[in-house]
JSON list of C-alpha atoms in Angstrom, two decimals:
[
{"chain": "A", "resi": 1, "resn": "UNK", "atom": "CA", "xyz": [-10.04, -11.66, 29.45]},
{"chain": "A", "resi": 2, "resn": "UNK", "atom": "CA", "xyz": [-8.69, -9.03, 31.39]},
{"chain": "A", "resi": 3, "resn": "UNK", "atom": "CA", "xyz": [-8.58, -5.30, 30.36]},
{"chain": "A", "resi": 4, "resn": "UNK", "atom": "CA", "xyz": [-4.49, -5.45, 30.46]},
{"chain": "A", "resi": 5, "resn": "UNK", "atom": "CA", "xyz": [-5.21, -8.48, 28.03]},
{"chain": "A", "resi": 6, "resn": "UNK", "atom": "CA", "xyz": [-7.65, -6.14, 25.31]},
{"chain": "A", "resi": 7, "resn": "UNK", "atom": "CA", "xyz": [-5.51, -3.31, 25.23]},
{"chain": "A", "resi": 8, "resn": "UNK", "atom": "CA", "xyz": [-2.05, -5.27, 24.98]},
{"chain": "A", "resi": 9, "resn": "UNK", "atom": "CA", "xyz": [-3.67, -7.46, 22.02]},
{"chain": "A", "resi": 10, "resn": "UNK", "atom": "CA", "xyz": [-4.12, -4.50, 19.82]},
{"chain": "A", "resi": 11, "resn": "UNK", "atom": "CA", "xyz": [-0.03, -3.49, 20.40]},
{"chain": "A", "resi": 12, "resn": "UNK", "atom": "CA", "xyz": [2.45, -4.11, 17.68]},
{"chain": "A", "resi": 13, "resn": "UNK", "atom": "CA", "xyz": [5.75, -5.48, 19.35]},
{"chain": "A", "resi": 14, "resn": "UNK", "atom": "CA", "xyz": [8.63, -3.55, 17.32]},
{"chain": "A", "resi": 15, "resn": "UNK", "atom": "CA", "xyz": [9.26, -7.17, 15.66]},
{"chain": "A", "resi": 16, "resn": "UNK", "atom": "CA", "xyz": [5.92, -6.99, 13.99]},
{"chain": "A", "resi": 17, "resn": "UNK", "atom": "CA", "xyz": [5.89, -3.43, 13.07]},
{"chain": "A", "resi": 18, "resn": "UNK", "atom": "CA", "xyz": [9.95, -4.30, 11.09]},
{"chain": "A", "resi": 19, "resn": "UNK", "atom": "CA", "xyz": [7.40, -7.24, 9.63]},
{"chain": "A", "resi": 20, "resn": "UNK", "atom": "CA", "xyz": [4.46, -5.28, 8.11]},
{"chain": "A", "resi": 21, "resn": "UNK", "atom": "CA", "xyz": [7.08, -2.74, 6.97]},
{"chain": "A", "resi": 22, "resn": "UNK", "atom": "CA", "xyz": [9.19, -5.80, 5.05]},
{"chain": "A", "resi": 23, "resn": "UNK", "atom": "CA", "xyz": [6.19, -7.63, 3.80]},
{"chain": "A", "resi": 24, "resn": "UNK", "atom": "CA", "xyz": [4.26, -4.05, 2.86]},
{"chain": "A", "resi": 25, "resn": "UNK", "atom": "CA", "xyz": [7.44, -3.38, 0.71]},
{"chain": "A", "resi": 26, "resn": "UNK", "atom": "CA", "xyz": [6.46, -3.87, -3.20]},
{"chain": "A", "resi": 27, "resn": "UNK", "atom": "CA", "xyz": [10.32, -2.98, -4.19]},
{"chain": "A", "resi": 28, "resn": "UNK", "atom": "CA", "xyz": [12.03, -5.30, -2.17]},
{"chain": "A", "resi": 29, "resn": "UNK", "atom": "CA", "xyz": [9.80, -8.76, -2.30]},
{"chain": "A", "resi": 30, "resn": "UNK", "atom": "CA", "xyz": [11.14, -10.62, -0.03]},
{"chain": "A", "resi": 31, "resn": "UNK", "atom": "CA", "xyz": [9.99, -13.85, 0.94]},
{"chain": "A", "resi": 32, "resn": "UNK", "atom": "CA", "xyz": [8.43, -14.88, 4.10]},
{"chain": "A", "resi": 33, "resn": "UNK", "atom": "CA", "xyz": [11.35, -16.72, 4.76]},
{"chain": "A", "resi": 34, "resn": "UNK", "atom": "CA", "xyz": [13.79, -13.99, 4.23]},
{"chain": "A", "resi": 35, "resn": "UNK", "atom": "CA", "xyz": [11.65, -11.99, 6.35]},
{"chain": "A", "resi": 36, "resn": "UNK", "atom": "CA", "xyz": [11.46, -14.54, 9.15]},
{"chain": "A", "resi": 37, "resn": "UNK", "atom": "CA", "xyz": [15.25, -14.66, 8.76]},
{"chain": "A", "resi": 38, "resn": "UNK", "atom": "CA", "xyz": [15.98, -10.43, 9.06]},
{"chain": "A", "resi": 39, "resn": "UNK", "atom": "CA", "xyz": [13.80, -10.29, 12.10]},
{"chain": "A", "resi": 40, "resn": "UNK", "atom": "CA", "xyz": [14.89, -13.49, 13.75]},
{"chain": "A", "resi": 41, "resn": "UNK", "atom": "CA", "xyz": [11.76, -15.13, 14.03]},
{"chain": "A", "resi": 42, "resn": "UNK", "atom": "CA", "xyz": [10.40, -18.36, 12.38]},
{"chain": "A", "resi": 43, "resn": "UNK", "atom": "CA", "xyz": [9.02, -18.28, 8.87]},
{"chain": "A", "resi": 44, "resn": "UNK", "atom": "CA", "xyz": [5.51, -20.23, 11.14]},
{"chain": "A", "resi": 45, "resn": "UNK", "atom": "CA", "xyz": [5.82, -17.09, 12.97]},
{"chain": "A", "resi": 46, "resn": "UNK", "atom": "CA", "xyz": [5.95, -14.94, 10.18]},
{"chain": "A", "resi": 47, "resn": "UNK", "atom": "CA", "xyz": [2.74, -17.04, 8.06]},
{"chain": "A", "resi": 48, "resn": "UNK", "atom": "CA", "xyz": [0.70, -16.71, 11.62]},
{"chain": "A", "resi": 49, "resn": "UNK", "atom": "CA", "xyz": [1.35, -13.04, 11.72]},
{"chain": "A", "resi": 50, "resn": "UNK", "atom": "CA", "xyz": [0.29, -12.45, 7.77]},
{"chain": "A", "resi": 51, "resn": "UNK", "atom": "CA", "xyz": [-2.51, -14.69, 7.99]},
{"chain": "A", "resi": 52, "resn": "UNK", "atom": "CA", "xyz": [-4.35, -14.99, 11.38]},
{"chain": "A", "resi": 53, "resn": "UNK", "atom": "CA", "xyz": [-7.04, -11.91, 12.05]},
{"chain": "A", "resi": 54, "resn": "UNK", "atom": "CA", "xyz": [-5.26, -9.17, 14.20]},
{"chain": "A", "resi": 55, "resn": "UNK", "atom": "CA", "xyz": [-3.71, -6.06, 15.00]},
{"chain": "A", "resi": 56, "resn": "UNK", "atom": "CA", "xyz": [-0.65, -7.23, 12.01]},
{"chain": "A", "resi": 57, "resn": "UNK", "atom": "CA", "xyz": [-3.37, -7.79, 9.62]},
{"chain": "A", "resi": 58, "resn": "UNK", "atom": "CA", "xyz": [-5.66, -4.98, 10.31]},
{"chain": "A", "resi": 59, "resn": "UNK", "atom": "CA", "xyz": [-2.19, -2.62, 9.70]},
{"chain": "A", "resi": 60, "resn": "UNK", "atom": "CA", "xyz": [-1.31, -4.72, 6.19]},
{"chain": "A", "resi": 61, "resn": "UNK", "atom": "CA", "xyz": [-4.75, -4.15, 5.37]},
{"chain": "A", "resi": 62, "resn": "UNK", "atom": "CA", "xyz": [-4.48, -0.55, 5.83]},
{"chain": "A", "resi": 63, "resn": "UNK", "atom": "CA", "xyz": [-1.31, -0.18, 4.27]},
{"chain": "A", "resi": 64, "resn": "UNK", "atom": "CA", "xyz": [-2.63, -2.22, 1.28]},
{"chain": "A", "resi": 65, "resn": "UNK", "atom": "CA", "xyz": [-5.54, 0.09, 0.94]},
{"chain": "A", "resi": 66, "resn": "UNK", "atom": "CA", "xyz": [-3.53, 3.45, 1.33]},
{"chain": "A", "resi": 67, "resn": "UNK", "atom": "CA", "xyz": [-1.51, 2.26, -1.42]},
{"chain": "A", "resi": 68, "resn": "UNK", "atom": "CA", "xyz": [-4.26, 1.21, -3.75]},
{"chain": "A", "resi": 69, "resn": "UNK", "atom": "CA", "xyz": [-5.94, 4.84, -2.55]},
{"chain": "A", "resi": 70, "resn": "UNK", "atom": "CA", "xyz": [-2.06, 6.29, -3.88]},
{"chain": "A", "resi": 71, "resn": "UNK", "atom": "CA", "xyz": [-2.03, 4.37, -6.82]},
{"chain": "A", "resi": 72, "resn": "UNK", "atom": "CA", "xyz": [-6.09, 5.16, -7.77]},
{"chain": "A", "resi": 73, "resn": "UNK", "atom": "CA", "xyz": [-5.00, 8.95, -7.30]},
{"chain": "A", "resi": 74, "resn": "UNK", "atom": "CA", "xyz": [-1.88, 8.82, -9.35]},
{"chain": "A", "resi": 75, "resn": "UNK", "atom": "CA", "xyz": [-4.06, 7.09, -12.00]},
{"chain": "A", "resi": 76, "resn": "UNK", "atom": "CA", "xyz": [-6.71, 9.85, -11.70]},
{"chain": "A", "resi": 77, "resn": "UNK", "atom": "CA", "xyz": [-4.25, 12.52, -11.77]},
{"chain": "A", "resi": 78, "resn": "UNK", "atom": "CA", "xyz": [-2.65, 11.44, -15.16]},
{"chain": "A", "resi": 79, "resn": "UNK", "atom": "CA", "xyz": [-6.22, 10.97, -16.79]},
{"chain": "A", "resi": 80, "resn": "UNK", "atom": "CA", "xyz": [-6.96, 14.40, -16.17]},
{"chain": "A", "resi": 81, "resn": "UNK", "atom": "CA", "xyz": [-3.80, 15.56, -17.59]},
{"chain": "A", "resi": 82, "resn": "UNK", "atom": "CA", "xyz": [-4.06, 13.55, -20.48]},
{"chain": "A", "resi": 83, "resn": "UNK", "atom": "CA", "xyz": [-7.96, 15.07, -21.13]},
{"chain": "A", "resi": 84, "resn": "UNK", "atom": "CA", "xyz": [-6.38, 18.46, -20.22]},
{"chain": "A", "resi": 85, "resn": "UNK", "atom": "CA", "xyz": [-3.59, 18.44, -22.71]},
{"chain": "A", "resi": 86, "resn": "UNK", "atom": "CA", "xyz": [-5.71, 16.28, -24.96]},
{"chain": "A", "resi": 87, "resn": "UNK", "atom": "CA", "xyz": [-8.46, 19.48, -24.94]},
{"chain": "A", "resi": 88, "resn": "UNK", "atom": "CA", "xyz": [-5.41, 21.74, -25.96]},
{"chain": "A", "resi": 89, "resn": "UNK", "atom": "CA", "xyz": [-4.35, 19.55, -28.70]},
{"chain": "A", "resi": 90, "resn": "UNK", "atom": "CA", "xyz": [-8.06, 20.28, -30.12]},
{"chain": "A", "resi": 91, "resn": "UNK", "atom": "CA", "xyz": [-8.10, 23.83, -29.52]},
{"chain": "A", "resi": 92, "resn": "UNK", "atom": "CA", "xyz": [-5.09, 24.15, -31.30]},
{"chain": "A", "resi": 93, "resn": "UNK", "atom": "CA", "xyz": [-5.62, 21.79, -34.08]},
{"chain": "A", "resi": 94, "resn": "UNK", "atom": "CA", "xyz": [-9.04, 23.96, -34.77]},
{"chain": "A", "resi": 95, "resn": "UNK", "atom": "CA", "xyz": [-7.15, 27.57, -34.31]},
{"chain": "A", "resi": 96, "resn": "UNK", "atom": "CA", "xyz": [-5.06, 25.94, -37.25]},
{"chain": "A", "resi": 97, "resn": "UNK", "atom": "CA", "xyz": [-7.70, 25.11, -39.41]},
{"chain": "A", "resi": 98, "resn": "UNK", "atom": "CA", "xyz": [-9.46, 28.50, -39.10]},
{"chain": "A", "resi": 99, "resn": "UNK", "atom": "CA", "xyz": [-6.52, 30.04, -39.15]},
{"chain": "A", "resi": 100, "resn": "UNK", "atom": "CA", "xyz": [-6.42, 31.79, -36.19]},
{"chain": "A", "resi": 101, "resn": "UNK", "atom": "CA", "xyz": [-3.29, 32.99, -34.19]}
]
């Protein structure tokens, strides 16, 4: 394989790119037909892309973990508000019982 060959295989053709944006989209959930059908390509084309080891799946991959990392941070950022707010509950609830201001 040539060097043109390795560096090309790693490129996202703007096809692909629309595809991992469509298919990476949890609001819309489209199917890989629908997909196939907004970026005029075959829904074989579409399973190949999704499936076979690659630049497309290396990106999905990504995106799937950035969102996990969003979604683990978001989690992590309401616990601490809920221990914070939960520690103020307690402070107050004992300045009420000694009957401090």
């Amino acid at each position: 394989m040539t060097l043109q060959k390795l560096t090309n295989s790693n490129k996202l053709t703007p096809q692909q790119e629309q595809f991992i944006e469509l298919y990476c989209d949890n609001e819309s959930k489209l199917t890989q037909q629908e997909i196939a059908n907004a970026l005029g390509v075959s829904r074989k084309t579409v399973s190949r892309w999704k499936n076979d080891p690659g630049p497309v799946r290396t990106e999905i991959e990504k995106k799937e973990k950035l969102r996990a990392l969003g979604l683990l941070s978001l989690a992590n950022n309401a616990m601490e508000d809920i221990l914070q707010n939960g520690r103020h509950f307690l402070m107050a609830k004992l300045m009420l019982k000694r009957g401090t201001p």
